[in-house]
């Protein structure tokens, strides 16, 4: 299966800085058939970067989107408006769920809106530290998966990417809080089984499953060799061009 390295820049970089970063990345990257590299800048940078980007090397993702096509939604940007600008949309990121109170209903509507606008949803799921501690991970992941995907047909599920991001392992600075490959492998296996129950074995095994949570050049190789994992969603380390490029190079080696 193809693999993916996705950089989530969150609310960082001015438009000018985003453009300089993208230029640097583009100069260092060679197109690779088996690996798709995606970056996700702020809304303001998406349109200018879409004119600059070499789509053979890189693709763009939105960090969020509004599921309505047009209308009186002050401050919002819809997937219809993003169509043709981005190829991917990060949906249900834990920061969107926690800080912007996005519910599974909102997330489900966003997945549907992205799909009808030819944007590939990257649906994020992940449990909090408390849920992890109390052994609730599988229940939470099942609810988020089924909640986000309940309107997605068997035909459309092949256009969806899932990202497992345990919230307790995001942007952590201590190794104690990193998720271990075994822990990730267990949850990834559970996600795959849940998808299989809904969409059948043949379809489920083709759905790309990414891992995200404090990925850096030192741990990327270990995460990329977890059997069920097909790529990485990178936050902090994607802001440092050299680190992001190192992670991409590691992913290429694992692919070969
Ligand atoms: C994220 O927020 O999606 C993420 C994975 O961040 P970080 O790599 O900084 O943990």
Tab-separated table of C-alpha atoms and ligand atoms in Angstrom:
chain	number	residue	atom	x	y	z
A	1	UNK	CA	0.000	0.000	0.000
A	2	UNK	CA	1.026	3.605	-0.567
A	3	UNK	CA	2.233	5.476	2.485
A	4	UNK	CA	1.693	9.049	3.618
A	5	UNK	CA	3.615	11.667	5.546
A	6	UNK	CA	1.336	14.542	6.527
A	7	UNK	CA	2.615	17.715	8.201
A	8	UNK	CA	0.073	19.644	10.258
A	9	UNK	CA	1.406	23.181	10.640
A	10	UNK	CA	-1.506	24.218	12.879
A	11	UNK	CA	-1.680	28.014	13.442
A	12	UNK	CA	1.963	28.669	12.565
A	13	UNK	CA	3.848	30.594	9.845
A	14	UNK	CA	2.810	33.729	7.965
A	15	UNK	CA	1.866	33.346	4.294
A	16	UNK	CA	5.399	34.458	3.317
A	17	UNK	CA	7.045	32.001	5.718
A	18	UNK	CA	4.802	29.196	4.432
A	19	UNK	CA	5.866	29.942	0.888
A	20	UNK	CA	9.588	29.966	1.763
A	21	UNK	CA	9.199	26.678	3.667
A	22	UNK	CA	7.364	25.056	0.770
A	23	UNK	CA	10.057	26.188	-1.650
A	24	UNK	CA	12.750	24.616	0.535
A	25	UNK	CA	10.786	21.388	0.831
A	26	UNK	CA	10.165	21.214	-2.879
A	27	UNK	CA	13.853	21.700	-3.674
A	28	UNK	CA	14.872	18.830	-1.405
A	29	UNK	CA	12.127	16.371	-2.336
A	30	UNK	CA	12.110	13.943	-5.212
A	31	UNK	CA	8.762	12.621	-6.387
A	32	UNK	CA	8.135	9.120	-5.103
A	33	UNK	CA	5.430	6.791	-6.350
A	34	UNK	CA	4.879	4.912	-3.124
A	35	UNK	CA	4.907	7.899	-0.781
A	36	UNK	CA	2.567	10.882	-0.725
A	37	UNK	CA	3.791	13.943	1.161
A	38	UNK	CA	1.104	16.362	2.338
A	39	UNK	CA	1.410	19.666	4.184
A	40	UNK	CA	-1.402	21.441	5.953
A	41	UNK	CA	-0.863	25.213	6.311
A	42	UNK	CA	-3.330	27.793	7.636
A	43	UNK	CA	-6.320	28.742	5.487
A	44	UNK	CA	-4.769	32.071	4.446
A	45	UNK	CA	-1.752	30.321	2.909
A	46	UNK	CA	-3.639	27.570	1.083
A	47	UNK	CA	-4.659	29.450	-2.035
A	48	UNK	CA	-1.260	31.057	-2.808
A	49	UNK	CA	0.540	27.794	-2.020
A	50	UNK	CA	-1.793	25.904	-4.342
A	51	UNK	CA	-0.385	28.012	-7.195
A	52	UNK	CA	3.209	27.401	-6.095
A	53	UNK	CA	3.066	23.702	-5.314
A	54	UNK	CA	4.534	20.974	-7.516
A	55	UNK	CA	1.794	18.350	-7.183
A	56	UNK	CA	4.135	15.562	-8.254
A	57	UNK	CA	6.080	16.117	-5.029
A	58	UNK	CA	3.617	17.551	-2.557
A	59	UNK	CA	-0.071	17.914	-1.830
A	60	UNK	CA	-2.028	20.331	0.359
A	61	UNK	CA	-4.492	19.615	3.148
A	62	UNK	CA	-6.903	21.900	4.982
A	63	UNK	CA	-6.756	21.661	8.784
A	64	UNK	CA	-10.545	21.926	9.076
A	65	UNK	CA	-13.534	23.034	7.041
A	66	UNK	CA	-17.190	23.895	7.350
A	67	UNK	CA	-19.588	21.219	6.097
A	68	UNK	CA	-22.081	23.715	4.638
A	69	UNK	CA	-21.363	24.606	1.035
A	70	UNK	CA	-22.155	28.358	1.208
A	71	UNK	CA	-24.190	30.670	3.415
A	72	UNK	CA	-24.377	32.794	6.537
A	73	UNK	CA	-21.548	31.161	8.517
A	74	UNK	CA	-19.330	34.134	9.395
A	75	UNK	CA	-15.660	33.259	9.609
A	76	UNK	CA	-16.066	29.794	8.140
A	77	UNK	CA	-14.498	28.232	5.047
A	78	UNK	CA	-16.316	25.382	3.300
A	79	UNK	CA	-15.042	22.298	1.526
A	80	UNK	CA	-16.798	23.634	-1.553
A	81	UNK	CA	-14.549	26.720	-1.371
A	82	UNK	CA	-11.517	24.497	-0.775
A	83	UNK	CA	-12.234	22.324	-3.783
A	84	UNK	CA	-9.416	22.533	-6.327
A	85	UNK	CA	-7.114	24.154	-3.729
A	86	UNK	CA	-6.505	21.151	-1.461
A	87	UNK	CA	-6.516	17.409	-2.096
A	88	UNK	CA	-6.878	16.409	1.577
A	89	UNK	CA	-8.752	17.628	4.645
A	90	UNK	CA	-7.766	16.854	8.237
A	91	UNK	CA	-11.071	16.242	10.007
A	92	UNK	CA	-11.776	15.694	13.706
A	93	UNK	CA	-8.321	16.642	14.958
A	94	UNK	CA	-8.354	16.479	18.776
A	95	UNK	CA	-7.762	20.245	18.971
A	96	UNK	CA	-10.876	20.796	16.850
A	97	UNK	CA	-12.835	18.409	19.061
A	98	UNK	CA	-11.600	19.902	22.352
A	99	UNK	CA	-11.005	23.611	21.647
A	100	UNK	CA	-13.679	24.190	19.008
A	101	UNK	CA	-16.210	21.691	20.402
A	102	UNK	CA	-16.645	19.786	17.143
A	103	UNK	CA	-18.954	16.833	17.751
A	104	UNK	CA	-19.107	13.497	15.939
A	105	UNK	CA	-22.140	14.935	14.123
A	106	UNK	CA	-20.078	17.920	12.859
A	107	UNK	CA	-17.234	15.596	11.950
A	108	UNK	CA	-19.528	13.226	10.053
A	109	UNK	CA	-20.941	16.187	8.096
A	110	UNK	CA	-17.400	17.370	7.315
A	111	UNK	CA	-16.363	13.921	6.066
A	112	UNK	CA	-19.410	13.889	3.768
A	113	UNK	CA	-18.735	17.477	2.588
A	114	UNK	CA	-15.093	16.723	1.835
A	115	UNK	CA	-16.015	13.619	-0.151
A	116	UNK	CA	-18.642	15.396	-2.240
A	117	UNK	CA	-16.022	18.038	-3.078
A	118	UNK	CA	-13.367	15.511	-4.141
A	119	UNK	CA	-11.255	16.142	-1.041
A	120	UNK	CA	-9.839	13.090	0.755
A	121	UNK	CA	-10.781	13.171	4.442
A	122	UNK	CA	-8.062	12.328	6.967
A	123	UNK	CA	-10.292	11.392	9.895
A	124	UNK	CA	-8.489	11.697	13.248
A	125	UNK	CA	-9.448	9.539	16.206
A	126	UNK	CA	-7.809	9.218	19.598
A	127	UNK	CA	-8.436	8.865	23.292
A	128	UNK	CA	-7.565	11.224	26.152
A	129	UNK	CA	-5.110	10.317	28.878
A	130	UNK	CA	-7.943	9.562	31.328
A	131	UNK	CA	-9.739	7.325	28.825
A	132	UNK	CA	-6.423	5.571	28.185
A	133	UNK	CA	-5.778	5.079	31.901
A	134	UNK	CA	-9.252	3.685	32.534
A	135	UNK	CA	-9.069	1.189	29.657
A	136	UNK	CA	-11.702	2.966	27.557
A	137	UNK	CA	-9.589	3.362	24.421
A	138	UNK	CA	-11.439	0.851	22.237
A	139	UNK	CA	-14.879	2.222	23.151
A	140	UNK	CA	-13.782	5.777	22.374
A	141	UNK	CA	-12.131	4.844	19.109
A	142	UNK	CA	-15.127	2.771	18.006
A	143	UNK	CA	-17.523	5.658	18.758
A	144	UNK	CA	-15.352	8.204	16.933
A	145	UNK	CA	-14.846	5.944	13.935
A	146	UNK	CA	-18.457	4.902	13.549
A	147	UNK	CA	-19.628	8.413	14.417
A	148	UNK	CA	-17.421	10.010	11.778
A	149	UNK	CA	-18.008	7.421	9.076
A	150	UNK	CA	-21.676	6.551	9.473
A	151	UNK	CA	-22.664	8.301	6.240
A	152	UNK	CA	-19.762	6.921	4.201
A	153	UNK	CA	-20.710	4.204	1.719
A	154	UNK	CA	-18.616	1.110	0.970
A	155	UNK	CA	-17.709	2.740	-2.320
A	156	UNK	CA	-16.549	5.991	-0.718
A	157	UNK	CA	-14.631	4.485	2.207
A	158	UNK	CA	-11.744	3.751	-0.162
A	159	UNK	CA	-11.337	7.558	-0.454
A	160	UNK	CA	-10.875	8.014	3.305
A	161	UNK	CA	-7.693	7.969	5.418
A	162	UNK	CA	-7.803	7.314	9.166
A	163	UNK	CA	-5.275	8.810	11.590
A	164	UNK	CA	-4.875	7.391	15.093
A	165	UNK	CA	-3.670	10.150	17.406
A	166	UNK	CA	-3.738	9.337	21.130
A	167	UNK	CA	-4.225	12.765	22.706
A	168	UNK	CA	-1.895	11.930	25.596
A	169	UNK	CA	0.955	11.384	23.132
A	170	UNK	CA	0.485	14.595	21.116
A	171	UNK	CA	3.200	17.258	21.434
A	172	UNK	CA	4.759	15.558	24.414
A	173	UNK	CA	8.266	16.411	25.485
A	174	UNK	CA	9.033	13.357	27.598
A	175	UNK	CA	9.680	9.870	26.286
A	176	UNK	CA	7.454	8.524	29.080
A	177	UNK	CA	4.479	9.935	27.203
A	178	UNK	CA	5.328	8.557	23.794
A	179	UNK	CA	3.047	5.763	22.627
A	180	UNK	CA	4.991	2.547	22.117
A	181	UNK	CA	4.821	0.705	18.789
A	182	UNK	CA	3.076	-2.186	20.607
A	183	UNK	CA	0.380	0.097	22.014
A	184	UNK	CA	-0.152	1.705	18.623
A	185	UNK	CA	-0.192	-1.702	16.917
A	186	UNK	CA	-2.955	-2.914	19.254
A	187	UNK	CA	-5.174	0.099	18.565
A	188	UNK	CA	-4.397	0.021	14.835
A	189	UNK	CA	-5.444	-3.645	14.768
A	190	UNK	CA	-8.666	-2.712	16.565
A	191	UNK	CA	-9.356	0.083	14.035
A	192	UNK	CA	-8.778	-2.327	11.161
A	193	UNK	CA	-11.154	-4.905	12.725
A	194	UNK	CA	-13.813	-2.242	13.286
A	195	UNK	CA	-13.537	-1.142	9.653
A	196	UNK	CA	-13.712	-4.776	8.564
A	197	UNK	CA	-16.938	-5.352	10.514
A	198	UNK	CA	-18.525	-2.408	8.721
A	199	UNK	CA	-17.036	-2.504	5.241
A	200	UNK	CA	-15.731	-6.072	4.796
A	201	UNK	CA	-12.207	-7.448	4.943
A	202	UNK	CA	-11.091	-6.667	1.397
A	203	UNK	CA	-12.122	-3.003	1.618
A	204	UNK	CA	-10.867	-2.497	5.187
A	205	UNK	CA	-7.360	-3.653	4.431
A	206	UNK	CA	-6.973	-0.988	1.722
A	207	UNK	CA	-7.824	1.974	4.003
A	208	UNK	CA	-4.639	3.889	4.886
A	209	UNK	CA	-4.081	4.138	8.623
A	210	UNK	CA	-1.691	6.830	9.887
A	211	UNK	CA	-0.177	7.372	13.323
A	212	UNK	CA	0.328	10.775	14.928
A	213	UNK	CA	1.721	11.775	18.329
A	214	UNK	CA	5.119	13.426	18.825
A	215	UNK	CA	6.628	11.821	15.753
A	216	UNK	CA	10.224	12.917	15.132
A	217	UNK	CA	13.189	11.619	13.113
A	218	UNK	CA	14.280	9.368	16.028
A	219	UNK	CA	11.021	7.475	16.421
A	220	UNK	CA	9.560	7.665	12.881
A	221	UNK	CA	11.280	4.471	11.675
A	222	UNK	CA	9.864	2.452	14.590
A	223	UNK	CA	6.344	3.782	14.012
A	224	UNK	CA	6.475	3.215	10.256
A	225	UNK	CA	7.325	-0.457	10.702
A	226	UNK	CA	4.204	-1.218	12.777
A	227	UNK	CA	2.384	-3.685	10.497
A	228	UNK	CA	-0.984	-1.874	10.334
A	229	UNK	CA	0.484	1.630	9.980
A	230	UNK	CA	0.705	3.227	6.526
A	231	UNK	CA	2.113	6.631	7.368
A	232	UNK	CA	2.485	9.439	9.866
A	233	UNK	CA	0.719	12.649	10.829
A	234	UNK	CA	3.368	15.011	12.147
A	235	UNK	CA	2.741	18.196	14.129
A	236	UNK	CA	5.689	19.878	15.888
A	237	UNK	CA	8.440	18.217	13.845
A	238	UNK	CA	6.765	19.280	10.591
A	239	UNK	CA	7.514	22.917	11.484
A	240	UNK	CA	11.244	22.285	11.234
A	241	UNK	CA	12.051	21.656	7.582
A	242	UNK	CA	15.145	19.539	8.238
A	243	UNK	CA	13.279	17.259	10.641
A	244	UNK	CA	10.309	16.896	8.307
A	245	UNK	CA	12.631	16.068	5.408
A	246	UNK	CA	14.413	13.472	7.576
A	247	UNK	CA	11.063	11.839	8.393
A	248	UNK	CA	10.190	11.740	4.675
A	249	UNK	CA	13.559	10.138	3.883
A	250	UNK	CA	12.990	7.529	6.612
A	251	UNK	CA	9.564	6.759	5.146
A	252	UNK	CA	11.097	6.296	1.687
A	253	UNK	CA	13.642	3.841	3.079
A	254	UNK	CA	10.946	1.861	4.894
A	255	UNK	CA	8.952	1.717	1.631
A	256	UNK	CA	11.900	0.388	-0.429
B	1	LIG	C1	-0.920	16.599	15.880
B	1	LIG	O1	-1.332	17.505	16.615
B	1	LIG	O2	-1.612	16.169	14.941
B	1	LIG	C2	0.375	16.032	16.157
B	1	LIG	C3	0.608	14.817	15.758
B	1	LIG	O3	1.239	16.846	16.825
B	1	LIG	P1	2.687	16.438	17.377
B	1	LIG	O4	3.426	15.728	16.285
B	1	LIG	O5	3.317	17.731	17.759
B	1	LIG	O6	2.443	15.526	18.534
